[in-house]
C-alpha positions as YAML, in Angstrom:
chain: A
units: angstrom
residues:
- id: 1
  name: UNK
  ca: [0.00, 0.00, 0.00]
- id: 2
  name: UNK
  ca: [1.48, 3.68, -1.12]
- id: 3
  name: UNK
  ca: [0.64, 6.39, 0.84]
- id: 4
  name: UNK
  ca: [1.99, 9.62, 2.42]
- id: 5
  name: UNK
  ca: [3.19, 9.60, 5.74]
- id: 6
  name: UNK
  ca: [0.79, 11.88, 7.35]
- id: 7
  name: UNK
  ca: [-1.05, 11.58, 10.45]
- id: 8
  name: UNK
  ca: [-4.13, 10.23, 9.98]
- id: 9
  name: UNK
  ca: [-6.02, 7.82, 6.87]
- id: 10
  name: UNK
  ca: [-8.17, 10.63, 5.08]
- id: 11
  name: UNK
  ca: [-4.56, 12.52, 4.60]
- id: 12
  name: UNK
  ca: [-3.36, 9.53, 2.71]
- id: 13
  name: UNK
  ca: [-2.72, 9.15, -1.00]
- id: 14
  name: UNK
  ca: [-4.68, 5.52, -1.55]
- id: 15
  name: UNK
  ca: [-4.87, 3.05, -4.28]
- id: 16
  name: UNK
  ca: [-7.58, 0.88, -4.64]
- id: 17
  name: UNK
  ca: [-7.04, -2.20, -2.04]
- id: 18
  name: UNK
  ca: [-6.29, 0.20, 1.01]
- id: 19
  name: UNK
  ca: [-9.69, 2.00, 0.46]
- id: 20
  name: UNK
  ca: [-11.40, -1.14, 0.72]
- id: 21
  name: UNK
  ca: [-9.08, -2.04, 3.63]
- id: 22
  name: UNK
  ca: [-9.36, 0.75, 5.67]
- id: 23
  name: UNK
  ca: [-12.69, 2.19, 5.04]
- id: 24
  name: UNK
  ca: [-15.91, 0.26, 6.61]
- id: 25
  name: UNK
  ca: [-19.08, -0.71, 4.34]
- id: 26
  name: UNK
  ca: [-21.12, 2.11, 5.31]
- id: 27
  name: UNK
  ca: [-18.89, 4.97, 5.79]
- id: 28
  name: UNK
  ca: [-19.09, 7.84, 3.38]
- id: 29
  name: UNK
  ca: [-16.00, 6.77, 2.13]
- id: 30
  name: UNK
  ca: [-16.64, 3.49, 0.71]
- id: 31
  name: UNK
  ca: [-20.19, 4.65, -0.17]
- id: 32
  name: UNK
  ca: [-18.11, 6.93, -2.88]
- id: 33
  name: UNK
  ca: [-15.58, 4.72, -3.90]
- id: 34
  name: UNK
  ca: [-18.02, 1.90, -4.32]
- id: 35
  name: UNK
  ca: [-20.15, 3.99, -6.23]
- id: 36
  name: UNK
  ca: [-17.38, 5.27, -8.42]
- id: 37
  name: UNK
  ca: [-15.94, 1.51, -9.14]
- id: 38
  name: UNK
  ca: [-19.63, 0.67, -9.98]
- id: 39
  name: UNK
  ca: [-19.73, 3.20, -12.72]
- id: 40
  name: UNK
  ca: [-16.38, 2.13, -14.25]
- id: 41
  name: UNK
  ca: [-16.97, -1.46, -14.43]
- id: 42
  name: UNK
  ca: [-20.48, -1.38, -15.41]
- id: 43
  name: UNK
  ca: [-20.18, -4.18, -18.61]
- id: 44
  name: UNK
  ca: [-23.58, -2.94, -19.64]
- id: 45
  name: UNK
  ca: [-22.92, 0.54, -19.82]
- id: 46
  name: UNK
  ca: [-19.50, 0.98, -20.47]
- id: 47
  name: UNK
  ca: [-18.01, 4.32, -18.99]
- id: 48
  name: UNK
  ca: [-17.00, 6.36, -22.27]
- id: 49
  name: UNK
  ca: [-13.59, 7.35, -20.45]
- id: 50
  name: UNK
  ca: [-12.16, 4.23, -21.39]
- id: 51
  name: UNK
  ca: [-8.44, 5.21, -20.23]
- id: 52
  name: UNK
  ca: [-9.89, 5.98, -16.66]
- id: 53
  name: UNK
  ca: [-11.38, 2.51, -16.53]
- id: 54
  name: UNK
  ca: [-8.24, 0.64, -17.59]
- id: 55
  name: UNK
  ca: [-6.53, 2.73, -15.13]
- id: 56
  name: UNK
  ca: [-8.92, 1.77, -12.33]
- id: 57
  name: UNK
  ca: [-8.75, -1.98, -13.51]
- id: 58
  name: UNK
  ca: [-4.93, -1.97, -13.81]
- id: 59
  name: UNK
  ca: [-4.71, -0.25, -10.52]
- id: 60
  name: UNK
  ca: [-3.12, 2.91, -11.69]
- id: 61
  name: UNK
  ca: [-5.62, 5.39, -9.80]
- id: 62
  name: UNK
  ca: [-5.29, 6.88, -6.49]
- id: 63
  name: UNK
  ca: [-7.47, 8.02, -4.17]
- id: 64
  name: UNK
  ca: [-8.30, 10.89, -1.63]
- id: 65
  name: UNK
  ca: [-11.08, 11.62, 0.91]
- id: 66
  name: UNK
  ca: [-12.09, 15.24, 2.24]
- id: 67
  name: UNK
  ca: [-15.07, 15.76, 4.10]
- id: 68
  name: UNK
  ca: [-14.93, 19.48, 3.18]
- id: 69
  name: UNK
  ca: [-12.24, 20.33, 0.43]
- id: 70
  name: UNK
  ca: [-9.46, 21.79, 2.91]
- id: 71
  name: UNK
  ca: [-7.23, 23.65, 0.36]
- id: 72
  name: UNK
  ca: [-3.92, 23.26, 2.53]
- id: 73
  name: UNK
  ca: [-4.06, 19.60, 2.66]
- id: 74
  name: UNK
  ca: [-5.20, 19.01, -0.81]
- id: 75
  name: UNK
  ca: [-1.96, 21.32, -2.50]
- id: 76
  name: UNK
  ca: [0.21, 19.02, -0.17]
- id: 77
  name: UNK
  ca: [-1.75, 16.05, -1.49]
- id: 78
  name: UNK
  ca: [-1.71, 16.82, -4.97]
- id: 79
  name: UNK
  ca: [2.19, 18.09, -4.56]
- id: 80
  name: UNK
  ca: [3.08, 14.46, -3.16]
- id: 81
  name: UNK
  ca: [1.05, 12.79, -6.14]
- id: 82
  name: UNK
  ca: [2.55, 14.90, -9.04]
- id: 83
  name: UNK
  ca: [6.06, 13.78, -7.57]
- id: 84
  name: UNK
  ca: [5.67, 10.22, -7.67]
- id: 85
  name: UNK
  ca: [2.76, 10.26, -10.61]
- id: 86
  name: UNK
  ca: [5.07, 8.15, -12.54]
- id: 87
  name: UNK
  ca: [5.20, 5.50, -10.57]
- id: 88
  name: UNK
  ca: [2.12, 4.54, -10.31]
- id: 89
  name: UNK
  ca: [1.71, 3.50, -14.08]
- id: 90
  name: UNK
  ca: [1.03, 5.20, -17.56]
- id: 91
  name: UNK
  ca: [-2.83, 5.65, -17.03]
- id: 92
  name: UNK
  ca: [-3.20, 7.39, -13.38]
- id: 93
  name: UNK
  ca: [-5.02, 9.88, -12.04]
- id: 94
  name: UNK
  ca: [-5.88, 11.29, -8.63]
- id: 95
  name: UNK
  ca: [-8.98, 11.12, -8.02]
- id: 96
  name: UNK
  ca: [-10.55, 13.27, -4.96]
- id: 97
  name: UNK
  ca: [-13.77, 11.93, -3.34]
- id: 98
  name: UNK
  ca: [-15.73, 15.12, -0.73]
- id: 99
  name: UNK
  ca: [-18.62, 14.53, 1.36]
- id: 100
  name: UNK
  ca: [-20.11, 18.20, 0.34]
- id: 101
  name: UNK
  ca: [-23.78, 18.43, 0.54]
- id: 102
  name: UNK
  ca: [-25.58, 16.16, -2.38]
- id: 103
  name: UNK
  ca: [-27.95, 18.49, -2.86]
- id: 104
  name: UNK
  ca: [-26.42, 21.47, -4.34]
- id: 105
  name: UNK
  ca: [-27.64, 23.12, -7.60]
- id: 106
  name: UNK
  ca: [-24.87, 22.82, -10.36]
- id: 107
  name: UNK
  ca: [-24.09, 26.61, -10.65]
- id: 108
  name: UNK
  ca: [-23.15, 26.05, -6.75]
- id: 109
  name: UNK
  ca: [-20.67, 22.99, -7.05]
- id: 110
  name: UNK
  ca: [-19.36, 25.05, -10.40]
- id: 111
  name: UNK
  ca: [-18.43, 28.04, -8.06]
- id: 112
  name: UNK
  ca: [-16.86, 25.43, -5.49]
- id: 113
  name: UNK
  ca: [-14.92, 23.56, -8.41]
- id: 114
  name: UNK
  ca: [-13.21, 27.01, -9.75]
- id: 115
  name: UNK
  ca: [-12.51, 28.14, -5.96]
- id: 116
  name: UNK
  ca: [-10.44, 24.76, -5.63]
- id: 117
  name: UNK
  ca: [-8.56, 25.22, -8.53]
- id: 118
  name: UNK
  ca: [-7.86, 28.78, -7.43]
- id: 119
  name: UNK
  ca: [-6.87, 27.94, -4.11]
- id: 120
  name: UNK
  ca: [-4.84, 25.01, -4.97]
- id: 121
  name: UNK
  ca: [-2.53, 27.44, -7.58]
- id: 122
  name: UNK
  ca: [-2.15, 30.22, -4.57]
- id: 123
  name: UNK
  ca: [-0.85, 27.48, -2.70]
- id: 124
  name: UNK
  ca: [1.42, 26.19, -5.15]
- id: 125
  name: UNK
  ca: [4.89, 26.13, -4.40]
- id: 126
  name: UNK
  ca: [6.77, 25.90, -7.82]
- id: 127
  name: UNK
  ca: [6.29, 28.32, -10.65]
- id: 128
  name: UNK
  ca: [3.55, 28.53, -13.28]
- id: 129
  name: UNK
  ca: [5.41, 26.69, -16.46]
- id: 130
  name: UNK
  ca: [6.39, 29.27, -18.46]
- id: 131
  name: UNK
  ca: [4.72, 27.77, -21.70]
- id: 132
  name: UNK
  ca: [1.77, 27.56, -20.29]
- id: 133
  name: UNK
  ca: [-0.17, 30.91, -20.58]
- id: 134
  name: UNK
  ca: [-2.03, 32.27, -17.20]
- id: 135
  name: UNK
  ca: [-5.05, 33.78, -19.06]
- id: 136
  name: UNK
  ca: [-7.62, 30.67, -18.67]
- id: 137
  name: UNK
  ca: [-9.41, 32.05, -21.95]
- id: 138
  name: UNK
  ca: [-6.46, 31.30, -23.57]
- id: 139
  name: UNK
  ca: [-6.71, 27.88, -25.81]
- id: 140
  name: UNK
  ca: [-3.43, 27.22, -24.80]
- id: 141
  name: UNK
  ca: [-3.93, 27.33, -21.14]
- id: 142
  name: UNK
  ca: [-4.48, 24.46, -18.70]
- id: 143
  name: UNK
  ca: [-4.36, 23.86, -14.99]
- id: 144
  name: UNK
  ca: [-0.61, 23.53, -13.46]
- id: 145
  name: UNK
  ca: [0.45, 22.53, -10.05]
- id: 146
  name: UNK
  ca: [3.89, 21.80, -9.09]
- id: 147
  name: UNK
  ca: [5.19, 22.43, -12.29]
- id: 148
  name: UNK
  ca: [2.84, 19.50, -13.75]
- id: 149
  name: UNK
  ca: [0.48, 20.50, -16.65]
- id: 150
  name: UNK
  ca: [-3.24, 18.79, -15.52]
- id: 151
  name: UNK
  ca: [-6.12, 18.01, -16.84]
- id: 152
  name: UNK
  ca: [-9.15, 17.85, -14.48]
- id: 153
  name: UNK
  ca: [-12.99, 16.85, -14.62]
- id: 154
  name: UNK
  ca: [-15.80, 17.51, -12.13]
- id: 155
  name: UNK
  ca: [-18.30, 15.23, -11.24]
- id: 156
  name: UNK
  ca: [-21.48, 16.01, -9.35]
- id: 157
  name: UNK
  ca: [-24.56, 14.90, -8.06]
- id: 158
  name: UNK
  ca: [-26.44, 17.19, -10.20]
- id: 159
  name: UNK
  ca: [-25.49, 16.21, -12.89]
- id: 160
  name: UNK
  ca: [-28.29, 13.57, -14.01]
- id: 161
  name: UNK
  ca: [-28.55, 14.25, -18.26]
- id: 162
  name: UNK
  ca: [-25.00, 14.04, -18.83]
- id: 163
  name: UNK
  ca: [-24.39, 10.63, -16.90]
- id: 164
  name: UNK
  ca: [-20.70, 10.68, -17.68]
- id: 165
  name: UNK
  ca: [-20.20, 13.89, -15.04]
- id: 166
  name: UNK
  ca: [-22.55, 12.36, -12.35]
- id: 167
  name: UNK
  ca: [-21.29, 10.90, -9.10]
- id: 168
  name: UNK
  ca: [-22.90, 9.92, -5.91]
- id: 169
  name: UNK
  ca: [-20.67, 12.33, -3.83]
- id: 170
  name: UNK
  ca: [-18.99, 15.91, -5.41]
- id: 171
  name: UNK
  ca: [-15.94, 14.58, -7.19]
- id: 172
  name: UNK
  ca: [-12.55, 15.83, -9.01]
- id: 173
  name: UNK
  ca: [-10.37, 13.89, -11.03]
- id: 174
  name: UNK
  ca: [-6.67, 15.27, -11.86]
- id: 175
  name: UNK
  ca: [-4.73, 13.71, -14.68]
- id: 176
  name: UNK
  ca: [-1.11, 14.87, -15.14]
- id: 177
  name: UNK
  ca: [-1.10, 15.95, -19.42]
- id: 178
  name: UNK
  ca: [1.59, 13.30, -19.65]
- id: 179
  name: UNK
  ca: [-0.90, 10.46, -19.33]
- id: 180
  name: UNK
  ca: [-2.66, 11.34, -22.27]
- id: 181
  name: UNK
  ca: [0.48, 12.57, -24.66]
- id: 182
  name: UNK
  ca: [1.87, 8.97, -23.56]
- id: 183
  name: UNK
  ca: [-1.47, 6.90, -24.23]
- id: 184
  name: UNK
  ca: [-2.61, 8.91, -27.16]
- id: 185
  name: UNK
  ca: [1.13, 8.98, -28.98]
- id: 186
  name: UNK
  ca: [0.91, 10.18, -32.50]
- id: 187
  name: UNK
  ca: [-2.24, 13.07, -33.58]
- id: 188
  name: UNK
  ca: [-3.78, 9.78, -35.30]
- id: 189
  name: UNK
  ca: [-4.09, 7.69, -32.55]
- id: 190
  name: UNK
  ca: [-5.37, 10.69, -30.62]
- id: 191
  name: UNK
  ca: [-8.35, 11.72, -33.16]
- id: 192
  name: UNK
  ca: [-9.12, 7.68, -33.21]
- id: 193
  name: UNK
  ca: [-9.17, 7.18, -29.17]
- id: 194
  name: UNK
  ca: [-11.07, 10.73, -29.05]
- id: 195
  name: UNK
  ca: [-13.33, 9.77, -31.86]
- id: 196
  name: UNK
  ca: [-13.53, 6.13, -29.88]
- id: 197
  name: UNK
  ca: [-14.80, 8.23, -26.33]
- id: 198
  name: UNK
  ca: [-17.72, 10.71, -28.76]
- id: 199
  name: UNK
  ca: [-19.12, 7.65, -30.03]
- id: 200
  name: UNK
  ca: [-19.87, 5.93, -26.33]
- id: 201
  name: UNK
  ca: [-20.51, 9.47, -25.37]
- id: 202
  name: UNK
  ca: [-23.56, 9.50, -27.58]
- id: 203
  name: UNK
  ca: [-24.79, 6.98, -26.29]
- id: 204
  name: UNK
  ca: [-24.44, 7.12, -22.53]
- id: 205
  name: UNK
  ca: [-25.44, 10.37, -22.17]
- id: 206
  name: UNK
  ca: [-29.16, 11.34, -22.04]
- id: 207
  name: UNK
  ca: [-27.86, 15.16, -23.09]
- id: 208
  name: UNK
  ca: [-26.33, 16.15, -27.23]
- id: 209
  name: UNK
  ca: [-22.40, 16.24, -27.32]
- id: 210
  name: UNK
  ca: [-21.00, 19.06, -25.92]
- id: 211
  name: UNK
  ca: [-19.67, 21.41, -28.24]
- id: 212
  name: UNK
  ca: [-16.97, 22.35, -25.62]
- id: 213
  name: UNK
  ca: [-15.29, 19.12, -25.75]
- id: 214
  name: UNK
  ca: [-12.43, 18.89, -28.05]
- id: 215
  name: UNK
  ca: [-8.54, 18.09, -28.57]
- id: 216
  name: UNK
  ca: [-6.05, 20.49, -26.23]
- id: 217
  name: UNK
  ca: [-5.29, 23.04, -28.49]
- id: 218
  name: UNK
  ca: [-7.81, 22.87, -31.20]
- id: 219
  name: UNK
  ca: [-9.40, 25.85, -32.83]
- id: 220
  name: UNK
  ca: [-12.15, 27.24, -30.84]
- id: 221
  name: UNK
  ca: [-11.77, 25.08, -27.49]
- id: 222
  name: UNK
  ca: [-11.37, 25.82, -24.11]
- id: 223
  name: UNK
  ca: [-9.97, 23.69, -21.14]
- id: 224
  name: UNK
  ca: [-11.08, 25.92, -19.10]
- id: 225
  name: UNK
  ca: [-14.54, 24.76, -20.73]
- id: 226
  name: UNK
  ca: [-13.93, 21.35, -20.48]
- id: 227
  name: UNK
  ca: [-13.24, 20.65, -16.95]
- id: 228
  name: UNK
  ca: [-16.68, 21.44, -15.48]
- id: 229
  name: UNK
  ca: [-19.86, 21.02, -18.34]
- id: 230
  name: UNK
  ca: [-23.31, 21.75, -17.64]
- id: 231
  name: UNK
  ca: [-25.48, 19.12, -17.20]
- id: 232
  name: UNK
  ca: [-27.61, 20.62, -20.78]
- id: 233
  name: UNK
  ca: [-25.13, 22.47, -23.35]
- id: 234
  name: UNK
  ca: [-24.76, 25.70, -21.92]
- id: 235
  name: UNK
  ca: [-21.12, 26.71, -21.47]
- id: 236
  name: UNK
  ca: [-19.43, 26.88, -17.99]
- id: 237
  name: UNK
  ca: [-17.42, 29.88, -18.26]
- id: 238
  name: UNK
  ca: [-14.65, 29.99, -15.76]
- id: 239
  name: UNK
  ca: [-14.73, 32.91, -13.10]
- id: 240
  name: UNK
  ca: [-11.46, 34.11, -13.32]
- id: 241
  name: UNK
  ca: [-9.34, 35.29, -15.91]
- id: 242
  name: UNK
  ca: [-6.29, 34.35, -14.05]
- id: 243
  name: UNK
  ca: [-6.17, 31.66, -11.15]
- id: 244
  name: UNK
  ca: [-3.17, 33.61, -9.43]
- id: 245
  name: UNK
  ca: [-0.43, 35.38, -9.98]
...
């Protein structure tokens, strides 16, 4: 079992077998997790984020718990992961599982999604990359944190139309860019593996394509678009131009 050497199991960096060793059936905790390995293992409704369900099934992902998103801990958290990110195999992520209240309306967990990211970059450490521009309605930017390009999707309870961002319990999922440059390899493969995720996308979702998603750095999109979608397609702008200085 990896995990950081802090006090206390909800501080810990987990993979799969130690949430299912430490948490009991019934606590919030497994309630997510279980929920969340449901959804990725479903045979008869295959999750469209294929990548994120090898990763789960090679046990690649890691896992944190927050009651209430506590910025501090999480930019230590997410610090530790970036560092050792590649050794937990070519198709992780970090996956952060909150016990926020279920019943907020999606304009409310959108507010609390941007305030992470913002908090999480005033907390970081290390330099924004230099080629990475600050301006989030750049197409070239993306989230950074410790130096690490990221990309990252929201899940919520509110969202019930577009299945493929619902979850049980307010979710975030961070995966370092170099996952997907070393999965998708050459611009082929990666129009084939994205045209590969539309196609299930059609069908899983009970909500039209959103005209948001598309390839980092293609004409017209956004990741700043990306990372949180509405549940119908009405585009999430981001809050703030700039997520610090």
């Amino acid at each position: 079992m990896e995990t950081m050497d802090l006090i206390n199991t909800d501080h810990a960096i987990h993979d799969k077998h130690s949430v299912t060793e430490i948490y009991q059936k019934g606590s919030w905790q497994r309630k997510a997790f279980n929920d969340f390995e449901e959804t990725m293992t479903n045979k008869e409704s295959p999750f469209p984020c294929v990548f994120g369900a090898h990763g789960l099934k090679q046990g690649h992902l890691r896992f944190l718990f927050h009651s209430h998103i506590e910025i501090a801990l999480l930019s230590q958290q997410l610090r530790e992961y970036v560092k050792n990110s590649r050794n937990f195999g070519n198709n992780t992520s970090l996956v952060l599982f909150t016990n926020i209240d279920q019943r907020l309306e999606i304009d409310e967990y959108h507010s609390i999604f941007w305030d992470t990211l913002k908090g999480l970059t005033e907390n970081d450490s290390q330099p924004w990359p230099a080629e990475i521009p600050k301006a989030t309605d750049d197409p070239k930017w993306e989230f950074c944190f410790a130096g690490e390009p990221i990309f990252v999707v929201c899940n919520t309870p509110s969202h019930v139309m577009r299945y493929s961002r619902h979850s049980t319990h307010f979710m975030l999922t961070f995966q370092p860019r170099w996952v997907f440059d070393n999965i998708l390899g050459s611009p082929e493969q990666a129009k084939k593996a994205f045209l590969k995720v539309r196609n299930i996308l059609k069908k899983y979702d009970a909500t039209p394509l959103s005209p948001d998603l598309g390839m980092y750095g293609d004409p017209g999109i956004l990741e700043s678009r990306q990372y949180f979608l509405d549940d119908i397609n009405k585009t999430k702008e981001c809050p703030f131009k700039h997520l610090g200085d």
